[in-house]
PDB file of C-alpha atoms in Angstrom:
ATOM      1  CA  UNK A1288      96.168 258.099 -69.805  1.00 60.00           C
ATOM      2  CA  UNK A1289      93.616 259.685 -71.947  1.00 60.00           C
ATOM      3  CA  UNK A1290      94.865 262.222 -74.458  1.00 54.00           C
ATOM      4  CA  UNK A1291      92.600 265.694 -75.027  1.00 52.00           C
ATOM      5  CA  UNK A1292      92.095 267.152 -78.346  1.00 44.00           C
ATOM      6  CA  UNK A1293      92.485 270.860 -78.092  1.00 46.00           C
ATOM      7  CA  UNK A1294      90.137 272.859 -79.978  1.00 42.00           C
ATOM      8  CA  UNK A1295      91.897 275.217 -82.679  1.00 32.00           C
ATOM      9  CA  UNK A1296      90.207 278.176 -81.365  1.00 36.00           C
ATOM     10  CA  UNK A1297      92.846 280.247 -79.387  1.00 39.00           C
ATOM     11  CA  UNK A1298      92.724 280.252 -75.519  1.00 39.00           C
ATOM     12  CA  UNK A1299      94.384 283.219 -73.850  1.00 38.00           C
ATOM     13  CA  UNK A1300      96.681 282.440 -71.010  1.00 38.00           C
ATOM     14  CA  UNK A1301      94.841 285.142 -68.618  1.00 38.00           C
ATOM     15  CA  UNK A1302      95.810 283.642 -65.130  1.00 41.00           C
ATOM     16  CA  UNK A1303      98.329 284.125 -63.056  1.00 45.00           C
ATOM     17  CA  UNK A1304     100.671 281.927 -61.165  1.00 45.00           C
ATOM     18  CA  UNK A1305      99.709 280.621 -57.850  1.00 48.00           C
ATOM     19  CA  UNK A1306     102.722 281.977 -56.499  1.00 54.00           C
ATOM     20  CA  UNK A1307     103.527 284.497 -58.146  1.00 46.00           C
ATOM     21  CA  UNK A1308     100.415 286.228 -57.319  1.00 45.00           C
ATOM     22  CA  UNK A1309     100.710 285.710 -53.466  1.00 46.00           C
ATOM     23  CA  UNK A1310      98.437 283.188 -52.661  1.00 49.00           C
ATOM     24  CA  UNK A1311      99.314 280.177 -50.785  1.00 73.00           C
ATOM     25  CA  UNK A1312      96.965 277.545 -51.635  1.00 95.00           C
ATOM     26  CA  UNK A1313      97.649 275.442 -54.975  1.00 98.00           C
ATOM     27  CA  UNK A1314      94.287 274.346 -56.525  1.00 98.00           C
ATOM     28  CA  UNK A1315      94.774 270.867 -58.149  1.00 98.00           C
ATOM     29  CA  UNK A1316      92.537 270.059 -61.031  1.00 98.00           C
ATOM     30  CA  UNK A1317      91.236 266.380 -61.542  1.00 98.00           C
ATOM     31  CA  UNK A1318      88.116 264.820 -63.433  1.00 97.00           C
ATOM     32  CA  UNK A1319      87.311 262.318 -60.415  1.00 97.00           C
ATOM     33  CA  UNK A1320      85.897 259.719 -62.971  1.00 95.00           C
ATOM     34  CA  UNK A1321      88.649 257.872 -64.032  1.00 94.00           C
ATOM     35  CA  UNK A1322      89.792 255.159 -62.069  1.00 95.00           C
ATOM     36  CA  UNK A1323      92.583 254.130 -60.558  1.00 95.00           C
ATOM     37  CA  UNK A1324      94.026 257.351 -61.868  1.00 96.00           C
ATOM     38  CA  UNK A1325      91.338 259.254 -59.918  1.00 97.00           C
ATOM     39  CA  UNK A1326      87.876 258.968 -58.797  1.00 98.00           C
ATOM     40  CA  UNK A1327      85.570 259.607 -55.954  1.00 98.00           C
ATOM     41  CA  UNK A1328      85.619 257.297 -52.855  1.00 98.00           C
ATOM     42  CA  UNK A1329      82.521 256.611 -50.989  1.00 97.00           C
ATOM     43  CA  UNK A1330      83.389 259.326 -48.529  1.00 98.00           C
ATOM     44  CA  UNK A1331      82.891 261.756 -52.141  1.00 97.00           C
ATOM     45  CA  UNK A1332      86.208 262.670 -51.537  1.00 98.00           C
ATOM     46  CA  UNK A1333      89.080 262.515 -54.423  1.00 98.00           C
ATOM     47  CA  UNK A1334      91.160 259.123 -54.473  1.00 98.00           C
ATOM     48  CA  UNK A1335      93.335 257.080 -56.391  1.00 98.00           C
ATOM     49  CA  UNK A1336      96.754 256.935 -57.675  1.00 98.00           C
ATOM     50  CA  UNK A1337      96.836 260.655 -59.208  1.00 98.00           C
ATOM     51  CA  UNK A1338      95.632 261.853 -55.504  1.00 98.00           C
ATOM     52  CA  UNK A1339      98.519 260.136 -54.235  1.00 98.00           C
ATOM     53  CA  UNK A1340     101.230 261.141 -56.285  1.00 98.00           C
ATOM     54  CA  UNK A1341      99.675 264.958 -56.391  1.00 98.00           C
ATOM     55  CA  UNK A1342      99.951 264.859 -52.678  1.00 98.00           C
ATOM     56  CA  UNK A1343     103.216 263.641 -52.073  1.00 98.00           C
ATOM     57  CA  UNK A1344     104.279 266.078 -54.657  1.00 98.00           C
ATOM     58  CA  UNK A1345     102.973 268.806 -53.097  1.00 98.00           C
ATOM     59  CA  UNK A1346     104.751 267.790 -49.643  1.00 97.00           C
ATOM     60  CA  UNK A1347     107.836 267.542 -51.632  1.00 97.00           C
ATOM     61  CA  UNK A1348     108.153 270.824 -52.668  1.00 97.00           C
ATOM     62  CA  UNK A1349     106.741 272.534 -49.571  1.00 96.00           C
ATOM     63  CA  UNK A1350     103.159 273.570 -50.995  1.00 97.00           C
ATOM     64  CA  UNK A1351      99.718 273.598 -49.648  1.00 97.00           C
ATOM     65  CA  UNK A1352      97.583 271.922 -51.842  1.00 98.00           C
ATOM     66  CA  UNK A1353      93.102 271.836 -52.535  1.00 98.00           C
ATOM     67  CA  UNK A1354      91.998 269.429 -54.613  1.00 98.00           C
ATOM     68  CA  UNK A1355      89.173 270.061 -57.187  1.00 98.00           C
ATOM     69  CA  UNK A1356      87.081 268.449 -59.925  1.00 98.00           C
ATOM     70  CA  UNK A1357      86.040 269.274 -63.394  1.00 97.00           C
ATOM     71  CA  UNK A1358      84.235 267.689 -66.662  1.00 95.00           C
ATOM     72  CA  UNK A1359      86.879 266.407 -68.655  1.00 95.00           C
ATOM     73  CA  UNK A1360      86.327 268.551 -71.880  1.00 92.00           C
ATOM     74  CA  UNK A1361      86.429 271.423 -70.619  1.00 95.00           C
ATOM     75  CA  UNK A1362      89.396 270.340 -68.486  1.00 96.00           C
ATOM     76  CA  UNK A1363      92.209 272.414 -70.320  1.00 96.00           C
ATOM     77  CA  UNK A1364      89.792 275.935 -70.734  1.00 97.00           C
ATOM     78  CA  UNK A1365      89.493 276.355 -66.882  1.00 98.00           C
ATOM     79  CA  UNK A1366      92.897 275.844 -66.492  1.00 98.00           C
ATOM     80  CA  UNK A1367      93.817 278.680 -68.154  1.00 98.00           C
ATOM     81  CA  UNK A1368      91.338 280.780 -67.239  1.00 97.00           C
ATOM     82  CA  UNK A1369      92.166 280.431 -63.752  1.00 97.00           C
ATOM     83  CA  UNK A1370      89.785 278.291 -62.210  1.00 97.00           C
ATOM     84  CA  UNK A1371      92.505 275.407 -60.412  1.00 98.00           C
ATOM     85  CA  UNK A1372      96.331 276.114 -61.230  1.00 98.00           C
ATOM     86  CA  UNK A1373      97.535 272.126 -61.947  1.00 98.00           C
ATOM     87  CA  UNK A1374      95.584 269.762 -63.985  1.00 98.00           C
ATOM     88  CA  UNK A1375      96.569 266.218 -62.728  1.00 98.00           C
ATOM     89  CA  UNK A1376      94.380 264.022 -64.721  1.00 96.00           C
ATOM     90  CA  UNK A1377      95.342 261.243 -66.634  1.00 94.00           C
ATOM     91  CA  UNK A1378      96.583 263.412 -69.261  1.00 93.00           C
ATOM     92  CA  UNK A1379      99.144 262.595 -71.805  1.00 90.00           C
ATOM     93  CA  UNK A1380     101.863 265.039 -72.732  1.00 91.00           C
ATOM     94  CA  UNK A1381     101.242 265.544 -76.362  1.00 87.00           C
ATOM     95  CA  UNK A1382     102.866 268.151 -78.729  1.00 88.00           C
ATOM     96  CA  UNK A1383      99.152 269.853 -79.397  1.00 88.00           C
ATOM     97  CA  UNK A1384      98.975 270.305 -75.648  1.00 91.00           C
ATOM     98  CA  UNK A1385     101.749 271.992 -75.062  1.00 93.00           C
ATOM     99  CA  UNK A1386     100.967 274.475 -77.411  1.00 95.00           C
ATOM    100  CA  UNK A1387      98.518 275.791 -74.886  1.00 96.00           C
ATOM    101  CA  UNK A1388      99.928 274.897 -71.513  1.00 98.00           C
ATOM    102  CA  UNK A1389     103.028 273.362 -70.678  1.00 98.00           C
ATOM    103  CA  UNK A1390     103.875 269.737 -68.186  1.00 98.00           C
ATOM    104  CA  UNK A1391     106.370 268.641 -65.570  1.00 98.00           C
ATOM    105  CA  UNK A1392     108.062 265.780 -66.826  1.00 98.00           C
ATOM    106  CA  UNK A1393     105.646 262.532 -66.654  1.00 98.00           C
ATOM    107  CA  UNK A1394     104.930 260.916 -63.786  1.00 98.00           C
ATOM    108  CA  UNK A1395     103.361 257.710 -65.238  1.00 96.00           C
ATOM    109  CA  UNK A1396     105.517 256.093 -68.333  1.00 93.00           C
ATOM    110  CA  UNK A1397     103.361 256.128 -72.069  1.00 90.00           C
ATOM    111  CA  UNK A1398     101.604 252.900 -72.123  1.00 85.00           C
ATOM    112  CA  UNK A1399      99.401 251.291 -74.654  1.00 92.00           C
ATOM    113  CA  UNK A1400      95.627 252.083 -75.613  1.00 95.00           C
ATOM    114  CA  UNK A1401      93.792 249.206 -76.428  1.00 97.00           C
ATOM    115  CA  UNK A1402      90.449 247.403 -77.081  1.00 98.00           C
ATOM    116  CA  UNK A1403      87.740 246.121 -75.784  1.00 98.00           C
ATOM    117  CA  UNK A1404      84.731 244.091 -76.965  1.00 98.00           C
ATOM    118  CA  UNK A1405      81.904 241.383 -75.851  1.00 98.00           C
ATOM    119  CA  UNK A1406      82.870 238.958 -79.002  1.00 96.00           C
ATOM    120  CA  UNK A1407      86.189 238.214 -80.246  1.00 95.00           C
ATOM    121  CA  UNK A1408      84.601 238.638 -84.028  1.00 94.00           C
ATOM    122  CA  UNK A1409      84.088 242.772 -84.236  1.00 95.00           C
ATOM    123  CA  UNK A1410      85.579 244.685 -86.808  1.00 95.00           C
ATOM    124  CA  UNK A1411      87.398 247.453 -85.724  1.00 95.00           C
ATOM    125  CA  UNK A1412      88.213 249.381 -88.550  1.00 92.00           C
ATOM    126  CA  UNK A1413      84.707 249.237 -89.836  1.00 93.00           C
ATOM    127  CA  UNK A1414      82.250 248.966 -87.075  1.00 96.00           C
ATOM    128  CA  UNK A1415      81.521 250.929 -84.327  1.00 98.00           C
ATOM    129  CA  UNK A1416      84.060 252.164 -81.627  1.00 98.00           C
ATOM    130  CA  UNK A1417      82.963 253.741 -78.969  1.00 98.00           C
ATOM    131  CA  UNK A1418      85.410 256.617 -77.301  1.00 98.00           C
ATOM    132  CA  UNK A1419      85.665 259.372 -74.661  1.00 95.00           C
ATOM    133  CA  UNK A1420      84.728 262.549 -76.324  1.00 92.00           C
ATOM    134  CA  UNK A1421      87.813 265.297 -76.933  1.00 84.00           C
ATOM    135  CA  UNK A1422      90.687 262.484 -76.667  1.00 89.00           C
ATOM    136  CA  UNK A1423      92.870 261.370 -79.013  1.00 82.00           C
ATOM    137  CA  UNK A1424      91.804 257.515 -78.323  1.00 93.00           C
ATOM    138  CA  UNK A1425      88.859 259.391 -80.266  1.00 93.00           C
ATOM    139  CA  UNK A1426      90.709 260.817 -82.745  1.00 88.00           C
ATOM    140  CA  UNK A1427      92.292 257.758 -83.624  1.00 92.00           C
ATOM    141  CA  UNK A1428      89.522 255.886 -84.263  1.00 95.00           C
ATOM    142  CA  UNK A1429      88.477 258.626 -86.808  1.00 91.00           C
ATOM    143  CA  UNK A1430      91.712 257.793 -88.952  1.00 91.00           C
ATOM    144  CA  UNK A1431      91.349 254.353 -89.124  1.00 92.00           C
ATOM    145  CA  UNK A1432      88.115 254.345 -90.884  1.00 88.00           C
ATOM    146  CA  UNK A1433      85.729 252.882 -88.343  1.00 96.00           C
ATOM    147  CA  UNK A1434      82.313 254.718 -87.197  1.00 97.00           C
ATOM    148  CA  UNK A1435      83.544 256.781 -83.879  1.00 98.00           C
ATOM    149  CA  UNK A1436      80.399 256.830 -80.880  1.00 98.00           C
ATOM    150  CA  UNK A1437      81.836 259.717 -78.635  1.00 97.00           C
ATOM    151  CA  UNK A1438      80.313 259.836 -74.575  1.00 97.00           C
ATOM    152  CA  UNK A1439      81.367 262.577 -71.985  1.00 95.00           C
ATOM    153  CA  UNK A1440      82.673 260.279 -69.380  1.00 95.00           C
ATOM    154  CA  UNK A1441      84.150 256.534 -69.940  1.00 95.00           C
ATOM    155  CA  UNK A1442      82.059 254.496 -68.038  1.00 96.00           C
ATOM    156  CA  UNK A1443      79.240 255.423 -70.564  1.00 97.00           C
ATOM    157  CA  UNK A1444      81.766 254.183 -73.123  1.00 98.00           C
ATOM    158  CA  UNK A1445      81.992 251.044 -71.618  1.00 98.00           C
ATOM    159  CA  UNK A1446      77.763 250.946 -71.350  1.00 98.00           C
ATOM    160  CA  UNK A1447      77.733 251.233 -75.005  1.00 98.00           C
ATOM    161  CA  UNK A1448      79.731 247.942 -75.803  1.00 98.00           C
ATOM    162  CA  UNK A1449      77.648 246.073 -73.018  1.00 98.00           C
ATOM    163  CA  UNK A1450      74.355 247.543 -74.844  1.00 98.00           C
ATOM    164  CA  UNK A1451      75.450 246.438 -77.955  1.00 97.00           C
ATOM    165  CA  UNK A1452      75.650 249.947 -79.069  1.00 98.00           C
ATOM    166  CA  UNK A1453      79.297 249.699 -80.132  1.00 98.00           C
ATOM    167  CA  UNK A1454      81.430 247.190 -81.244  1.00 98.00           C
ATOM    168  CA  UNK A1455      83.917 247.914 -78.942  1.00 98.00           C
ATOM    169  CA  UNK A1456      85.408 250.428 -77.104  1.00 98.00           C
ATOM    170  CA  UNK A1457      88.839 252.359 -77.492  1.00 98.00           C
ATOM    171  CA  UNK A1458      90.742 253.712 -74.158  1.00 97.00           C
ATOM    172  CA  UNK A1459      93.541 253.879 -71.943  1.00 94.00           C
ATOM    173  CA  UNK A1460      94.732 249.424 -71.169  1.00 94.00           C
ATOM    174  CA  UNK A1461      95.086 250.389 -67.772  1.00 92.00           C
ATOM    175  CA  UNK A1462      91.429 251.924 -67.175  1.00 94.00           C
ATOM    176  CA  UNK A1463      90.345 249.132 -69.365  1.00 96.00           C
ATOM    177  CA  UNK A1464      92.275 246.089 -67.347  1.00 95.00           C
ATOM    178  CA  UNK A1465      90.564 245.956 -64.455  1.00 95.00           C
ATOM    179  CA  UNK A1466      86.882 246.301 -65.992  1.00 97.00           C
ATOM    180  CA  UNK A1467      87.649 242.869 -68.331  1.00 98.00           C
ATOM    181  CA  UNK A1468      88.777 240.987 -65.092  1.00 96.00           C
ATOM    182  CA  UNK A1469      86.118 241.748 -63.290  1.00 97.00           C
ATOM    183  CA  UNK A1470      83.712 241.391 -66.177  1.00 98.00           C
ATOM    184  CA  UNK A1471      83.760 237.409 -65.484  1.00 97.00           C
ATOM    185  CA  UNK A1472      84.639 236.814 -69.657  1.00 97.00           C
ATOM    186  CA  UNK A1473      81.286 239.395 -70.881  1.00 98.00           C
ATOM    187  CA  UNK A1474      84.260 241.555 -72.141  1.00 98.00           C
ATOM    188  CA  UNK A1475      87.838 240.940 -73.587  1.00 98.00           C
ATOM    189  CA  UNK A1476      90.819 242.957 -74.938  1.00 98.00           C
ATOM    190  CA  UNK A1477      90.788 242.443 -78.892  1.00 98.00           C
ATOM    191  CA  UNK A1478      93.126 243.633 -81.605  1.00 96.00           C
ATOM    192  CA  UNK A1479      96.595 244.751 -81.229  1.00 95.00           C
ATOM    193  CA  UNK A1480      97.459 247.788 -78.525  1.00 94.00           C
ATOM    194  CA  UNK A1481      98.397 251.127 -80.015  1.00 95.00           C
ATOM    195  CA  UNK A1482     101.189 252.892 -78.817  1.00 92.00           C
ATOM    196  CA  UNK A1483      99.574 256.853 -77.852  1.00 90.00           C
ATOM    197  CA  UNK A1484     100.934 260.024 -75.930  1.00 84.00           C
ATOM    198  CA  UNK A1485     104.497 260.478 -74.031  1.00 89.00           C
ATOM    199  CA  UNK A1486     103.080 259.488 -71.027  1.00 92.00           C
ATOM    200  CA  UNK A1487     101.627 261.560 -68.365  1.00 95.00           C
ATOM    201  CA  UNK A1488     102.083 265.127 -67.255  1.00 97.00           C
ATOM    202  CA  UNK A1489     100.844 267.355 -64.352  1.00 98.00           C
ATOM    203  CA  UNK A1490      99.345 270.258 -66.834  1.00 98.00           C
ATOM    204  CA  UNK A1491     100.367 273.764 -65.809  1.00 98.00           C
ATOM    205  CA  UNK A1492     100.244 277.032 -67.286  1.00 98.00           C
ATOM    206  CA  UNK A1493     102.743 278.435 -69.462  1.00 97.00           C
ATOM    207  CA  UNK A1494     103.170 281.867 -67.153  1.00 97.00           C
ATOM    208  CA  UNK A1495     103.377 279.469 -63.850  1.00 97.00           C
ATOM    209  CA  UNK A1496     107.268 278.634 -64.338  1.00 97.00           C
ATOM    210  CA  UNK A1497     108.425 278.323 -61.077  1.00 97.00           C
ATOM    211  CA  UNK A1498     105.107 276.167 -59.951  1.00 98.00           C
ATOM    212  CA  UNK A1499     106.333 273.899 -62.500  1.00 98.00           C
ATOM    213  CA  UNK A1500     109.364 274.030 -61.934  1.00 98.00           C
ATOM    214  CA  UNK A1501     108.623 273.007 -58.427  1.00 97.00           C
ATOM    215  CA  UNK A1502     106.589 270.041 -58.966  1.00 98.00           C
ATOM    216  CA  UNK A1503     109.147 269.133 -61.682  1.00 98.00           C
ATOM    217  CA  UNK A1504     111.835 269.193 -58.803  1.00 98.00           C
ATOM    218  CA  UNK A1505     109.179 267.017 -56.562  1.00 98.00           C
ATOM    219  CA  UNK A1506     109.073 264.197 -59.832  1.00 98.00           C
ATOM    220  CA  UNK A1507     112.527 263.745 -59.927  1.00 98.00           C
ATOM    221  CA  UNK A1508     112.909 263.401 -56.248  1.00 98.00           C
ATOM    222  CA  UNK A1509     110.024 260.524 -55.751  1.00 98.00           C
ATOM    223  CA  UNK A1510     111.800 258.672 -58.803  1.00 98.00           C
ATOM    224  CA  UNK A1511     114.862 258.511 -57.832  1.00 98.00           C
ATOM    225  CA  UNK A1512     114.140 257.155 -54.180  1.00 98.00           C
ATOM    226  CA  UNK A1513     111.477 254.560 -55.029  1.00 98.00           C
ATOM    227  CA  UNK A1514     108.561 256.231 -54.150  1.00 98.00           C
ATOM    228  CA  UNK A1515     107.285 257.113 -57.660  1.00 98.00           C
ATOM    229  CA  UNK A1516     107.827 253.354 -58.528  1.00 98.00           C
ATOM    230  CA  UNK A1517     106.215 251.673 -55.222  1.00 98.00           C
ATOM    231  CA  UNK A1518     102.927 253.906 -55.970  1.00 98.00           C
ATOM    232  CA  UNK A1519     102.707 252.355 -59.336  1.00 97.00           C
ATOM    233  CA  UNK A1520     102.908 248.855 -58.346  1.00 97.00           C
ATOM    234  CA  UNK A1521     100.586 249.656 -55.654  1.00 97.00           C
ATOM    235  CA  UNK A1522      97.839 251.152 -58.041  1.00 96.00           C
ATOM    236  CA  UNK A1523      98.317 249.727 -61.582  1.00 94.00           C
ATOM    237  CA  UNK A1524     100.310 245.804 -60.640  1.00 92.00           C
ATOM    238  CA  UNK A1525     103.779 244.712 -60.662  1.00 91.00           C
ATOM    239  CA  UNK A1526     103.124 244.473 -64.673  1.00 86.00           C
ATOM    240  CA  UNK A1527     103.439 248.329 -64.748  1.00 89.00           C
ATOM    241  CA  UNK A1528     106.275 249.793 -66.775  1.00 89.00           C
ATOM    242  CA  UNK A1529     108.807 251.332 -64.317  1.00 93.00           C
ATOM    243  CA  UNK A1530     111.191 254.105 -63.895  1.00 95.00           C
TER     244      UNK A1530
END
């Protein structure tokens, strides 16, 4: 799950609720670029595991749902200035976040970040480490002393360590998994994973209380019949932490 840094410049909560306001369409907010949480099929239409859960949620608690796309930095911002109503993108419920917007409960358990690399030999508190811009995978690598190489989007992240622009790369072990397998051995986890973010959230804003409430409501009903869990396995593995 990757984990935004908010900018300290204040954002004011102008939007209003989806409900509240009378309309009957609920716009959900995703990056598209980031699978299997979410990304674009070949149709160009929104997929993966995040589409999944964000529809059955939305059955769940009797809404119609839209699906849209946005840049990831600038994810939070249209959020509250009204331009979707849910963010449901990979993003980790953190304590800066919710100073801004607030989350359901999460809907994918906090997992590890780890890295990557084409040698086993890097140094990664000195070299280079390459990271998605605005997350706090980035911000990590700041505090441990290494040289950070931000991109917008994380396959260019993943470019830079094949290029031999970076040492390795820093991110999310389930985004990263599936890109070592089927890298044939050119890349390999390295170093110890580090424990980030209290899992994931569906992002709402703070004046939307009974939308979240709602989709809160829709969470605890797809845990506590399976269906939460079976979308998991079916997306990240049976080695996926479980509810």
């Amino acid at each position: 799950m990757k984990n935004l840094i908010l900018s300290t410049a204040a954002l004011a909560l102008t939007a209003g609720m989806a409900l509240a306001d009378g309309h009957s369409v609920v716009r959900m907010g995703t990056e598209g670029a980031y699978p299997p949480y979410n990304f674009l099929n070949d149709d160009g239409e929104i997929d993966g595991f995040e589409r999944e859960v964000g529809d059955e949620m939305c059955a769940r608690a009797e809404l119609t749902c839209e699906w849209v796309t946005n840049e990831w930095d600038s994810i939070i911002p249209n959020l509250v200035s009204g331009n979707y109503d849910t963010i449901i993108a990979g993003m980790s419920i953190t304590e800066e976040r919710d100073e801004v917007i607030d989350f359901t409960q999460n809907y994918y358990p906090p997992t590890e970040s780890a890295f990557v690399a084409a040698s086993e030999d890097v140094d990664l508190e000195g070299g280079v480490i390459a990271a998605q811009t605005a997350t706090i995978q980035a911000g990590y690598v700041t505090e441990t002393g290494a040289a950070l190489l931000e991109f917008p989007t994380p396959d260019e992240t993943i470019a830079a360590v094949r290029a031999g622009e970076a040492d390795a790369v820093f991110a999310d072990k389930d985004f990263l998994a599936p890109i070592v397998e089927a890298s044939g051995g050119e890349l390999m986890f390295v170093g110890a994973g580090v424990p980030l973010g209290g899992g994931i959230g569906m992002g709402i804003r703070e004046s939307d209380t009974e939308l979240r409430e709602k989709m809160d409501a829709a969470i605890t009903s797809m845990k506590e019949d399976g269906t939460l869990n079976e979308m998991l396995v079916k997306w990240f593995g049976d080695g996926i932490t479980l509810y």
